[in-house]
Coordinates of C-alpha atoms in Angstrom, one line a residue:
M1 CA 211.4 42.0 187.0
K2 CA 213.9 43.9 185.4
P3 CA 213.4 45.0 182.1
S4 CA 215.5 43.7 179.4
A5 CA 218.0 45.7 177.6
P6 CA 216.3 46.1 174.3
A7 CA 213.1 47.4 175.8
I8 CA 214.7 50.4 177.7
P9 CA 215.2 52.5 174.4
L10 CA 211.9 51.7 173.3
I11 CA 210.4 53.1 176.6
L12 CA 212.6 56.2 176.7
G13 CA 211.6 56.9 173.0
L14 CA 207.9 56.7 173.7
S15 CA 208.1 59.0 176.9
L16 CA 210.1 61.6 174.8
L17 CA 207.4 61.5 172.0
G18 CA 204.8 62.0 174.6
A19 CA 206.5 64.9 176.2
S20 CA 207.0 66.5 172.9
G21 CA 203.1 66.0 171.7
A22 CA 202.4 67.3 175.1
Y23 CA 204.5 70.6 174.6
L24 CA 203.1 71.0 170.9
Y25 CA 199.4 70.7 172.3
M26 CA 200.1 72.9 175.2
L27 CA 201.6 75.5 172.6
F28 CA 198.5 75.5 170.2
K29 CA 195.5 74.5 172.4
K30 CA 194.7 78.0 173.3
R31 CA 193.8 78.9 169.6
R32 CA 191.5 77.4 167.5
S33 CA 189.5 78.5 164.3
N34 CA 185.6 77.9 164.3
A35 CA 183.6 77.5 161.1
A36 CA 182.7 81.2 160.6
G37 CA 186.9 82.0 160.8
D38 CA 186.6 83.2 164.1
L39 CA 189.3 82.1 166.8
V40 CA 188.0 80.1 169.6
D41 CA 189.5 79.5 173.1
F42 CA 189.6 75.6 173.4
F43 CA 188.6 75.8 177.2
T44 CA 186.6 79.0 177.4
R45 CA 184.8 78.7 174.0
S46 CA 185.1 82.4 173.7
T47 CA 185.7 83.9 170.1
S48 CA 187.8 86.7 169.0
K49 CA 187.2 88.5 165.5
Q50 CA 189.4 88.6 162.8
D51 CA 190.1 92.3 161.5
A52 CA 186.8 93.0 159.7
P53 CA 186.5 95.6 156.7
V54 CA 186.2 99.1 158.3
A55 CA 185.3 102.6 156.9
E56 CA 185.4 105.9 158.6
I57 CA 183.5 109.1 157.4
V58 CA 183.7 112.5 159.3
I59 CA 180.2 114.0 159.3
P60 CA 179.2 117.6 160.5
N61 CA 177.1 117.6 163.6
S62 CA 174.2 119.6 161.5
L63 CA 174.1 116.4 159.3
I64 CA 174.1 113.7 162.0
P65 CA 170.1 113.6 162.0
L66 CA 169.8 113.1 158.4
V67 CA 171.8 109.8 158.7
I68 CA 170.0 108.8 162.1
G69 CA 166.5 109.9 160.7
R70 CA 163.2 110.1 162.8
K71 CA 163.5 107.8 165.7
G72 CA 166.6 106.4 164.3
Y73 CA 164.7 104.9 161.4
T74 CA 167.0 105.8 158.6
L75 CA 169.9 104.3 160.7
Q76 CA 168.3 101.1 161.2
H77 CA 167.4 100.7 157.6
I78 CA 171.0 101.1 156.6
Q79 CA 171.9 98.5 159.1
Q80 CA 169.5 96.2 158.0
S81 CA 170.1 96.3 154.6
T82 CA 173.6 96.1 154.5
G83 CA 174.4 94.1 157.6
A84 CA 177.0 96.6 158.8
S85 CA 177.3 98.3 162.2
I86 CA 177.6 101.9 162.4
N87 CA 178.6 103.9 165.3
F88 CA 179.4 107.5 166.0
V89 CA 182.4 109.0 168.1
D90 CA 183.4 112.5 168.7
H91 CA 185.6 113.7 166.4
D92 CA 185.9 117.6 167.2
E93 CA 183.5 120.2 168.3
S94 CA 181.7 120.6 165.1
S95 CA 181.7 116.9 163.5
Q96 CA 181.5 113.4 164.7
L97 CA 183.3 110.2 163.1
C98 CA 180.9 107.6 161.7
R99 CA 182.8 104.2 161.9
I100 CA 181.3 101.6 159.4
Q101 CA 182.3 97.9 160.1
G102 CA 180.7 95.0 158.3
P103 CA 181.2 91.4 157.2
S104 CA 182.8 92.2 154.0
Q105 CA 184.1 94.8 152.1
A106 CA 181.3 95.2 149.8
A107 CA 178.6 95.6 152.7
V108 CA 180.9 98.4 154.1
E109 CA 180.9 100.1 150.7
K110 CA 177.5 99.8 150.4
A111 CA 176.8 101.2 153.9
K112 CA 179.1 104.1 153.3
E113 CA 177.3 105.0 150.2
M114 CA 173.9 105.2 151.8
V115 CA 175.3 107.3 154.5
L116 CA 176.8 109.8 152.1
K117 CA 173.4 109.8 150.2
E118 CA 171.5 110.7 153.2
T119 CA 174.1 113.5 154.0
S120 CA 173.5 115.0 150.7
R121 CA 169.9 115.6 151.2
P122 CA 168.9 119.4 152.1
I123 CA 168.3 119.9 155.5
T124 CA 164.7 120.3 156.8
I125 CA 164.3 123.0 159.4
T126 CA 161.6 125.1 160.9
E127 CA 161.6 128.8 161.2
E128 CA 159.2 131.7 162.2
V129 CA 158.1 134.9 160.6
I130 CA 156.4 137.7 162.5
V131 CA 153.7 139.4 160.6
P132 CA 151.2 141.9 161.5
Q133 CA 147.9 140.7 162.7
A134 CA 146.0 142.8 160.4
A135 CA 147.8 141.2 157.2
C136 CA 146.9 137.7 158.1
G137 CA 143.5 137.9 156.3
K138 CA 145.8 138.8 153.1
I139 CA 148.0 135.9 153.7
L140 CA 145.4 133.3 154.2
G141 CA 143.2 134.7 151.4
R142 CA 139.6 133.5 150.4
C143 CA 139.4 129.9 151.9
G144 CA 143.0 129.7 152.6
D145 CA 143.7 129.8 148.7
E146 CA 146.5 132.3 149.1
L147 CA 148.3 130.4 152.1
Q148 CA 147.9 127.1 149.8
E149 CA 149.5 129.1 146.9
I150 CA 152.3 130.0 149.1
C151 CA 153.1 126.5 149.8
R152 CA 152.8 125.4 146.3
K153 CA 155.2 127.9 145.1
S154 CA 157.8 127.4 147.9
M155 CA 157.2 123.8 148.5
A156 CA 157.4 124.5 152.2
K157 CA 155.0 123.8 155.0
V158 CA 153.5 127.0 156.0
W159 CA 151.1 127.8 158.6
L160 CA 149.5 130.5 161.3
E161 CA 150.0 129.8 164.7
G162 CA 146.6 129.4 166.3
R163 CA 147.0 131.9 169.0
A164 CA 148.0 135.3 168.2
R165 CA 151.6 136.2 169.6
S166 CA 150.1 139.9 170.7
E167 CA 147.3 141.9 169.6
T168 CA 148.9 143.4 166.8
E169 CA 151.3 140.4 165.7
R170 CA 151.0 136.9 165.1
R171 CA 153.6 134.1 164.1
V172 CA 154.0 132.3 160.8
M173 CA 155.6 128.9 161.1
I174 CA 157.6 127.7 157.9
T175 CA 159.2 124.1 157.6
G176 CA 161.2 123.0 154.8
T177 CA 164.9 123.5 153.4
A178 CA 166.7 126.7 153.6
S179 CA 166.1 127.5 149.9
Q180 CA 162.2 126.7 150.3
I181 CA 162.2 128.8 153.5
K182 CA 163.6 131.7 151.8
V183 CA 161.1 131.6 148.9
A184 CA 158.3 131.1 151.4
K185 CA 159.4 134.2 153.6
E186 CA 159.6 136.5 150.3
L187 CA 155.8 135.5 149.1
I188 CA 154.7 136.1 152.8
A189 CA 156.5 139.6 152.8
Q190 CA 155.0 140.5 149.4
K191 CA 151.5 139.9 150.9
V192 CA 152.3 142.0 154.0
R193 CA 153.5 144.9 151.5
E194 CA 150.2 144.3 149.4
D195 CA 148.2 144.7 152.7
H196 CA 150.2 147.8 153.9
D197 CA 149.7 149.4 150.5
S198 CA 146.1 148.8 150.2
K199 CA 145.2 150.3 153.6
K200 CA 147.3 153.2 153.1
M201 CA 145.3 153.8 149.6
L202 CA 141.9 153.2 151.8
A203 CA 143.4 155.9 154.6
D204 CA 143.7 158.4 151.7
P205 CA 140.3 158.9 150.1
T206 CA 141.4 162.1 147.9
R207 CA 144.1 160.1 146.2
Q208 CA 142.5 159.4 142.6
T209 CA 144.2 156.5 140.7
R210 CA 141.8 155.9 138.1
E211 CA 142.1 156.7 134.6
P212 CA 138.9 157.2 132.3
R213 CA 137.9 154.0 131.3
I214 CA 136.9 155.1 127.7
R215 CA 139.2 156.0 124.8
T216 CA 137.6 159.5 124.3
P217 CA 135.5 160.6 127.2
P218 CA 133.1 163.3 126.6
T219 CA 133.7 166.9 128.0
S220 CA 131.2 169.2 129.6
S221 CA 133.0 172.3 128.7
A222 CA 131.2 172.5 125.5
P223 CA 127.4 171.6 125.5
T224 CA 126.0 169.5 122.9
P225 CA 123.8 171.5 120.6
V226 CA 119.8 170.8 121.0
P227 CA 118.0 170.0 118.0
S228 CA 115.0 172.0 117.0
D229 CA 112.0 171.3 114.6
G230 CA 111.5 171.8 111.0
G231 CA 115.1 171.8 110.0
M232 CA 115.9 174.6 111.7
K233 CA 119.5 175.7 112.8
L234 CA 120.7 174.1 116.1
N235 CA 121.2 176.2 119.0
T236 CA 124.6 176.5 119.6
T237 CA 124.5 178.8 122.7
S238 CA 125.3 177.4 125.9
P239 CA 122.1 176.4 127.7
K240 CA 121.0 178.2 131.1
I241 CA 122.1 175.8 134.2
C242 CA 119.4 174.9 136.5
V243 CA 120.8 175.5 140.1
E244 CA 119.1 174.6 143.1
K245 CA 119.9 176.5 146.3
R246 CA 121.3 174.2 148.4
N247 CA 124.7 173.7 150.1
S248 CA 126.5 170.7 148.6
S249 CA 129.1 170.6 151.2
S250 CA 126.5 168.9 153.6
F251 CA 124.3 166.1 152.0
A252 CA 120.5 166.3 152.0
A253 CA 118.5 163.6 153.4
G254 CA 119.1 160.5 151.6
Q255 CA 121.8 161.7 149.2
M256 CA 124.9 160.1 148.4
E257 CA 127.9 160.1 146.2
V258 CA 128.5 157.9 143.2
F259 CA 130.3 157.5 140.2
V260 CA 128.5 156.9 136.7
S261 CA 130.4 154.2 135.4
T262 CA 128.3 153.2 132.0
I263 CA 125.3 154.9 130.2
V264 CA 123.2 153.4 127.8
S265 CA 120.5 156.1 128.0
P266 CA 118.9 158.3 131.2
S267 CA 116.4 155.0 131.6
K268 CA 119.3 152.6 132.0
F269 CA 122.9 153.5 133.5
Y270 CA 125.1 152.1 136.3
V271 CA 126.7 154.0 139.2
Q272 CA 129.3 152.9 142.0
L273 CA 129.2 153.9 145.5
V274 CA 132.1 156.2 146.3
G275 CA 133.8 155.1 149.6
P276 CA 136.6 152.5 150.5
Q277 CA 135.3 149.8 148.1
S278 CA 136.1 152.0 145.2
T279 CA 139.8 151.8 146.0
E280 CA 139.4 148.1 146.6
L281 CA 137.9 147.8 143.3
D282 CA 141.0 149.6 141.7
L283 CA 143.4 147.4 143.8
L284 CA 141.4 144.4 142.5
V285 CA 141.9 145.5 138.8
L286 CA 145.5 146.2 139.1
S287 CA 146.0 142.6 140.7
M288 CA 143.9 141.0 137.9
T289 CA 146.0 142.8 135.2
E290 CA 149.0 141.7 136.8
Y291 CA 148.0 138.1 137.1
Y292 CA 146.4 137.4 133.8
N293 CA 149.2 139.4 132.0
Q294 CA 151.3 136.2 132.6
N295 CA 151.2 133.6 130.1
Q296 CA 151.4 130.5 132.8
N297 CA 148.5 132.1 134.8
R298 CA 146.2 132.2 131.8
E299 CA 147.0 128.7 130.7
L300 CA 146.2 127.8 134.1
H301 CA 142.6 129.4 134.1
R302 CA 141.8 128.3 130.2
L303 CA 138.1 128.4 129.8
R304 CA 137.1 125.1 128.6
K305 CA 133.2 125.0 128.1
P306 CA 131.5 128.4 128.7
Y307 CA 128.3 128.7 129.9
L308 CA 125.5 131.5 130.6
G309 CA 125.9 133.4 133.9
Q310 CA 129.5 132.1 134.3
I311 CA 131.8 135.0 136.1
V312 CA 134.8 135.2 134.2
A313 CA 138.1 137.4 133.5
A314 CA 138.3 139.3 130.6
E315 CA 140.4 142.1 129.1
F316 CA 138.5 145.5 128.3
N317 CA 139.5 146.4 124.8
A318 CA 139.4 150.1 125.6
D319 CA 142.2 150.0 128.3
N320 CA 143.7 146.5 128.1
K321 CA 143.0 146.0 131.6
W322 CA 141.5 142.8 133.2
Y323 CA 138.1 142.8 134.7
R324 CA 135.5 140.8 136.2
A325 CA 132.6 139.8 133.8
E326 CA 129.5 137.6 133.6
I327 CA 128.6 135.9 130.2
S328 CA 125.0 137.1 129.3
A329 CA 124.8 135.5 125.8
I330 CA 126.6 133.2 123.7
L331 CA 126.1 134.2 119.8
P332 CA 127.3 132.8 116.5
N333 CA 130.1 134.7 115.1
E334 CA 129.0 136.3 112.0
Y335 CA 132.3 136.4 110.3
K336 CA 133.4 133.0 111.3
P337 CA 130.5 130.6 110.6
G338 CA 130.8 127.6 113.1
E339 CA 132.3 129.5 115.8
V340 CA 130.8 131.6 118.8
V341 CA 131.4 134.8 120.5
L342 CA 130.6 135.8 124.0
D343 CA 128.7 138.9 125.1
L344 CA 130.2 140.0 128.1
F345 CA 128.8 142.1 131.1
F346 CA 131.4 143.9 133.3
V347 CA 129.9 143.2 136.8
D348 CA 131.8 146.2 138.3
Y349 CA 131.1 149.0 135.7
G350 CA 128.1 147.7 133.6
D351 CA 129.3 147.7 130.1
N352 CA 129.2 145.1 127.6
Q353 CA 131.6 143.7 125.1
Y354 CA 131.9 141.0 122.6
T355 CA 135.0 138.6 122.9
N356 CA 136.1 135.3 121.3
P357 CA 135.8 132.6 123.9
N358 CA 139.7 131.9 123.5
E359 CA 140.3 135.3 125.1
V360 CA 138.1 134.7 128.2
Y361 CA 139.4 132.9 131.1
E362 CA 138.3 131.4 134.4
L363 CA 138.2 133.7 137.5
K364 CA 140.5 132.9 140.2
P365 CA 138.4 132.6 143.4
D366 CA 140.6 135.0 145.3
F367 CA 139.2 137.9 143.0
L368 CA 135.4 137.1 144.1
A369 CA 135.9 138.5 147.6
L370 CA 134.8 142.0 146.5
R371 CA 131.1 142.4 146.0
F372 CA 130.0 143.5 142.3
Q373 CA 130.1 147.0 142.1
A374 CA 127.8 148.2 139.1
I375 CA 124.1 149.3 140.3
E376 CA 121.5 149.5 137.5
C377 CA 119.7 153.0 137.9
F378 CA 117.2 155.1 135.8
L379 CA 117.1 158.9 136.0
A380 CA 113.6 159.6 137.8
R381 CA 110.9 161.9 136.8
V382 CA 111.8 162.2 133.1
E383 CA 111.0 160.8 129.9
P384 CA 112.0 161.3 126.3
T385 CA 110.8 164.1 124.5
Q386 CA 109.5 162.4 121.3
Q387 CA 106.7 160.7 123.2
S388 CA 103.0 161.4 122.8
N389 CA 101.0 162.5 126.0
L390 CA 98.4 159.9 125.3
M391 CA 100.7 157.0 124.2
P392 CA 102.7 154.9 126.5
A393 CA 106.5 155.1 126.1
P394 CA 107.9 153.1 123.3
A395 CA 110.2 150.4 124.1
S396 CA 113.3 149.0 122.5
A397 CA 114.3 145.6 121.9
T398 CA 115.7 145.5 125.6
G399 CA 112.5 147.0 127.1
E400 CA 114.1 150.5 127.5
E401 CA 112.7 153.8 126.4
E402 CA 114.0 155.3 123.0
W403 CA 116.3 158.3 123.7
D404 CA 117.5 160.4 121.2
P405 CA 121.2 160.1 120.6
V406 CA 121.7 163.9 121.5
A407 CA 120.1 163.5 124.7
V408 CA 122.1 160.4 125.5
T409 CA 125.4 162.2 124.6
R410 CA 124.2 165.3 126.8
F411 CA 123.5 163.0 129.5
E412 CA 127.0 161.6 129.5
E413 CA 128.6 164.9 129.7
L414 CA 126.5 166.1 132.6
T415 CA 127.3 163.0 134.6
Y416 CA 130.9 162.8 133.5
V417 CA 130.5 159.1 132.8
A418 CA 133.7 156.9 133.4
Q419 CA 135.7 159.8 134.2
W420 CA 135.0 159.2 137.9
K421 CA 134.1 162.5 139.1
K422 CA 131.7 162.4 142.2
I423 CA 128.2 163.3 141.8
V424 CA 125.3 163.1 144.2
S425 CA 122.6 160.6 143.7
K426 CA 119.1 160.2 145.6
I427 CA 116.7 157.3 145.3
V428 CA 113.2 158.5 145.1
T429 CA 111.2 155.5 143.1
Y430 CA 111.7 152.0 141.6
R431 CA 110.4 150.0 138.7
N432 CA 110.3 146.5 137.9
S433 CA 113.4 144.6 136.3
K434 CA 113.6 141.7 134.1
S435 CA 116.6 139.4 133.9
P436 CA 118.2 138.5 130.5
L437 CA 118.9 135.0 132.2
H438 CA 116.1 132.9 132.4
G439 CA 115.2 131.8 136.0
R440 CA 117.5 134.7 137.5
E441 CA 115.7 136.5 140.3
T442 CA 115.8 140.1 140.3
S443 CA 115.3 143.1 142.3
P444 CA 113.3 146.3 141.6
I445 CA 115.6 148.9 140.1
P446 CA 116.0 152.2 141.9
G447 CA 114.9 155.4 140.2
V448 CA 117.4 158.4 141.1
E449 CA 117.9 162.1 140.9
L450 CA 121.4 163.2 140.0
Y451 CA 123.2 166.3 141.4
D452 CA 126.3 167.8 140.0
T453 CA 128.3 170.7 141.9
A454 CA 127.2 174.0 140.6
P455 CA 130.0 176.5 139.3
N456 CA 129.7 178.4 142.7
G457 CA 130.8 175.3 144.6
M458 CA 128.2 175.7 146.7
D459 CA 124.7 174.8 145.1
Q460 CA 123.5 171.8 143.2
I461 CA 122.5 171.4 139.5
N462 CA 119.7 168.7 139.2
I463 CA 120.7 167.0 136.1
A464 CA 117.2 165.6 135.1
Q465 CA 115.9 169.3 135.3
Q466 CA 118.9 170.6 133.4
L467 CA 117.7 168.1 130.4
I468 CA 114.0 169.5 130.6
A469 CA 115.3 173.1 130.4
E470 CA 117.5 171.9 127.3
G471 CA 114.6 170.4 125.5
L472 CA 116.1 166.9 125.8
A473 CA 113.6 165.5 128.2
R474 CA 110.2 166.1 129.6
P475 CA 108.7 165.6 133.0
A476 CA 107.3 161.9 133.2
S477 CA 103.9 161.5 133.0
S478 CA 103.6 158.0 134.7
D479 CA 104.4 156.5 138.0
R480 CA 107.0 153.9 137.7
L481 CA 105.8 152.3 140.9
D482 CA 102.7 151.2 139.2
E483 CA 104.8 148.6 137.3
L484 CA 105.7 146.7 140.7
S485 CA 103.8 144.1 142.1
R486 CA 102.3 144.1 145.8
S487 CA 105.0 141.5 146.9
Q488 CA 107.7 143.9 145.7
L489 CA 106.0 147.0 147.3
F490 CA 105.9 145.1 150.4
R491 CA 109.7 144.1 150.2
L492 CA 110.7 147.7 149.3
G493 CA 108.5 149.0 152.3
L494 CA 106.3 150.9 149.9
T495 CA 102.7 149.6 151.2
N496 CA 101.2 150.6 154.4
G497 CA 99.8 147.1 154.9
T498 CA 96.1 148.0 154.5
D499 CA 95.3 149.3 151.1
G500 CA 98.8 148.5 149.2
S501 CA 99.1 152.3 148.0
S502 CA 102.2 153.9 148.6
S503 CA 103.2 157.5 149.3
Q504 CA 105.0 159.1 146.6
S505 CA 105.3 162.5 148.5
S506 CA 107.3 161.1 151.2
S507 CA 110.9 161.8 150.9
I508 CA 113.9 159.4 151.6
D509 CA 115.5 160.7 154.6
K510 CA 118.8 158.6 155.1
V511 CA 120.6 156.2 153.2
D512 CA 122.4 153.8 155.3
D513 CA 124.1 150.5 155.2
V514 CA 126.1 152.0 152.3
S515 CA 129.3 150.5 154.3
A516 CA 132.8 151.7 153.7
S517 CA 133.9 148.1 153.8
S518 CA 133.8 145.6 150.9
S519 CA 132.0 143.2 153.4
T520 CA 128.7 144.9 152.8
S521 CA 126.8 144.8 149.6
A522 CA 127.4 147.7 147.5
S523 CA 124.0 147.3 145.8
T524 CA 122.0 147.4 149.0
V525 CA 120.7 150.6 150.0
I526 CA 118.2 151.4 152.8
S527 CA 116.3 154.4 153.8
S528 CA 115.0 154.6 157.1
G529 CA 113.7 158.4 157.6
V530 CA 116.2 159.7 159.9
H531 CA 119.5 161.9 158.9
I532 CA 122.5 161.3 160.8
N533 CA 125.2 163.7 160.5
G534 CA 128.9 163.1 160.8
T535 CA 129.2 162.8 164.5
G536 CA 126.6 160.4 164.6
Q537 CA 123.9 162.8 166.1
T538 CA 120.5 163.7 164.3
S539 CA 120.7 166.7 162.4
P540 CA 118.6 169.5 164.2
K541 CA 117.3 170.9 160.9
V542 CA 116.4 167.6 159.6
E543 CA 114.5 166.4 162.7
Q544 CA 112.4 169.7 162.7
Q545 CA 111.7 168.9 158.9
Q546 CA 110.6 165.5 159.8
Q547 CA 108.4 166.6 162.6
Q548 CA 106.7 169.0 160.2
Q549 CA 106.5 166.1 157.7
Q550 CA 105.2 163.5 159.8
Q551 CA 102.2 165.6 160.8
P552 CA 100.1 165.5 157.4
Q553 CA 101.4 162.1 156.3
Q554 CA 103.0 158.8 157.4
S555 CA 106.5 158.3 156.8
V556 CA 107.7 155.6 154.3
R557 CA 110.5 153.3 154.6
Y558 CA 112.3 152.4 151.4
R559 CA 114.6 149.5 150.9
S560 CA 116.6 148.7 147.8
L561 CA 118.0 145.5 146.9
A562 CA 119.4 146.4 143.5
N563 CA 121.9 143.8 142.2
G564 CA 124.8 145.2 140.2
A565 CA 124.8 141.9 138.2
H566 CA 121.9 141.0 135.8

């Protein structure tokens, strides 16, 4: 059947319309937009992103670890917080290109801001410093206090390597920023210099750095006049010097060199042993003076509530230096009702001073490393002249014998008190001790003989005999060992274990354990009956004397535990 003429144009129109639609469909079918705005291929369903916001930053290689962070945590945090993608590509030898791409311009800007903030932080690095092994103790300090102070001041992490780098060197590791490491290195170098200076001073025993600790020290060039009875004129002539024929260049058995630091009377005075501990004490005073002269340090150690027996830091009003002291009494202030004053006992020198509580400060723990140096003693075998032969010695409020002020002044001259001239002492007896603080255990106080070098430079002057010769003292009429209990005699080795009697005729032939190191107590003295010369061998002369002494009597071992503090 043939189509009619009117139907042919209609068929042709429909065919052309279909061909046009098919052409247009074929033209646009490959590109289609999804809900997120991405173009999706109609057949493959694959998407292609539109041009997203992008930012690029050039970052030096040294700052890349700051952006990435430890184990990439910082980079992950930035991406999760902003929804942006961050990649790094090489830019040149010294930097990289950080490319930030995000879903929106705001996200990209936020990510860029966080990246720049990380790059502005200081870089934390680790460096090492090589120090002498001998200086490690100075760097660590007491219980690590000095090392903690270095960390606190520098804000860096500082530690000593567990193993020594060699026998003479050790590695100190420092972690922090460049400025923090610089401060830590300066503090470590300062400790090394302090250690070197202290060892240099210790190696030179002839170096005298001490100044007299009193404003007007007594002089021995003009002896004090001796009083006479009945208002007669004072004897202004120089008294005869009592010289013992003994070579002062080689110490006799049991003798040792001391400084007399403080004198109350011949019955109570304080000495310091001569040796490396003397130099260590000088360095301690210098360090304390430098430390407590700074206002911020005094504020750090301000004393809130003082108590009896507390060890503190105080300034001595005679020389304006800082020393260690013990609070021995808290008394009412006579001039300011309602306030108190502190009676301070300087544990390294033995003198006392009244001080306002607001002028006393807590002692930094580092300053406790050195043992207390003051040792209380009394002059043996003498007593005041005004005492009656039949009456016991009168006692003062402190339990000490009453001495004439002239005798005390002359004793100060003969011993060069606080002028740091070496004299020789020898322990010959002991007496009982009473602590001013209730419940404080004390040890018997040693009685000593003191010797000064004679003008000829060879012989010795017995200071006790000199006082007797000048009429300022007389030989003691009682034995101080009678004051000691049996247990104290046993502790001191002054009893033979049978009848409790002690041999006073036996001499002290050696004083050892008086160590040159501050690690041993300056207040512990041991005598064992053997004299060792400088080479470590027993002196033949002394050995012969010992053999002679051991025939008629039994040797005695003395042990003193004299405590420098009350």
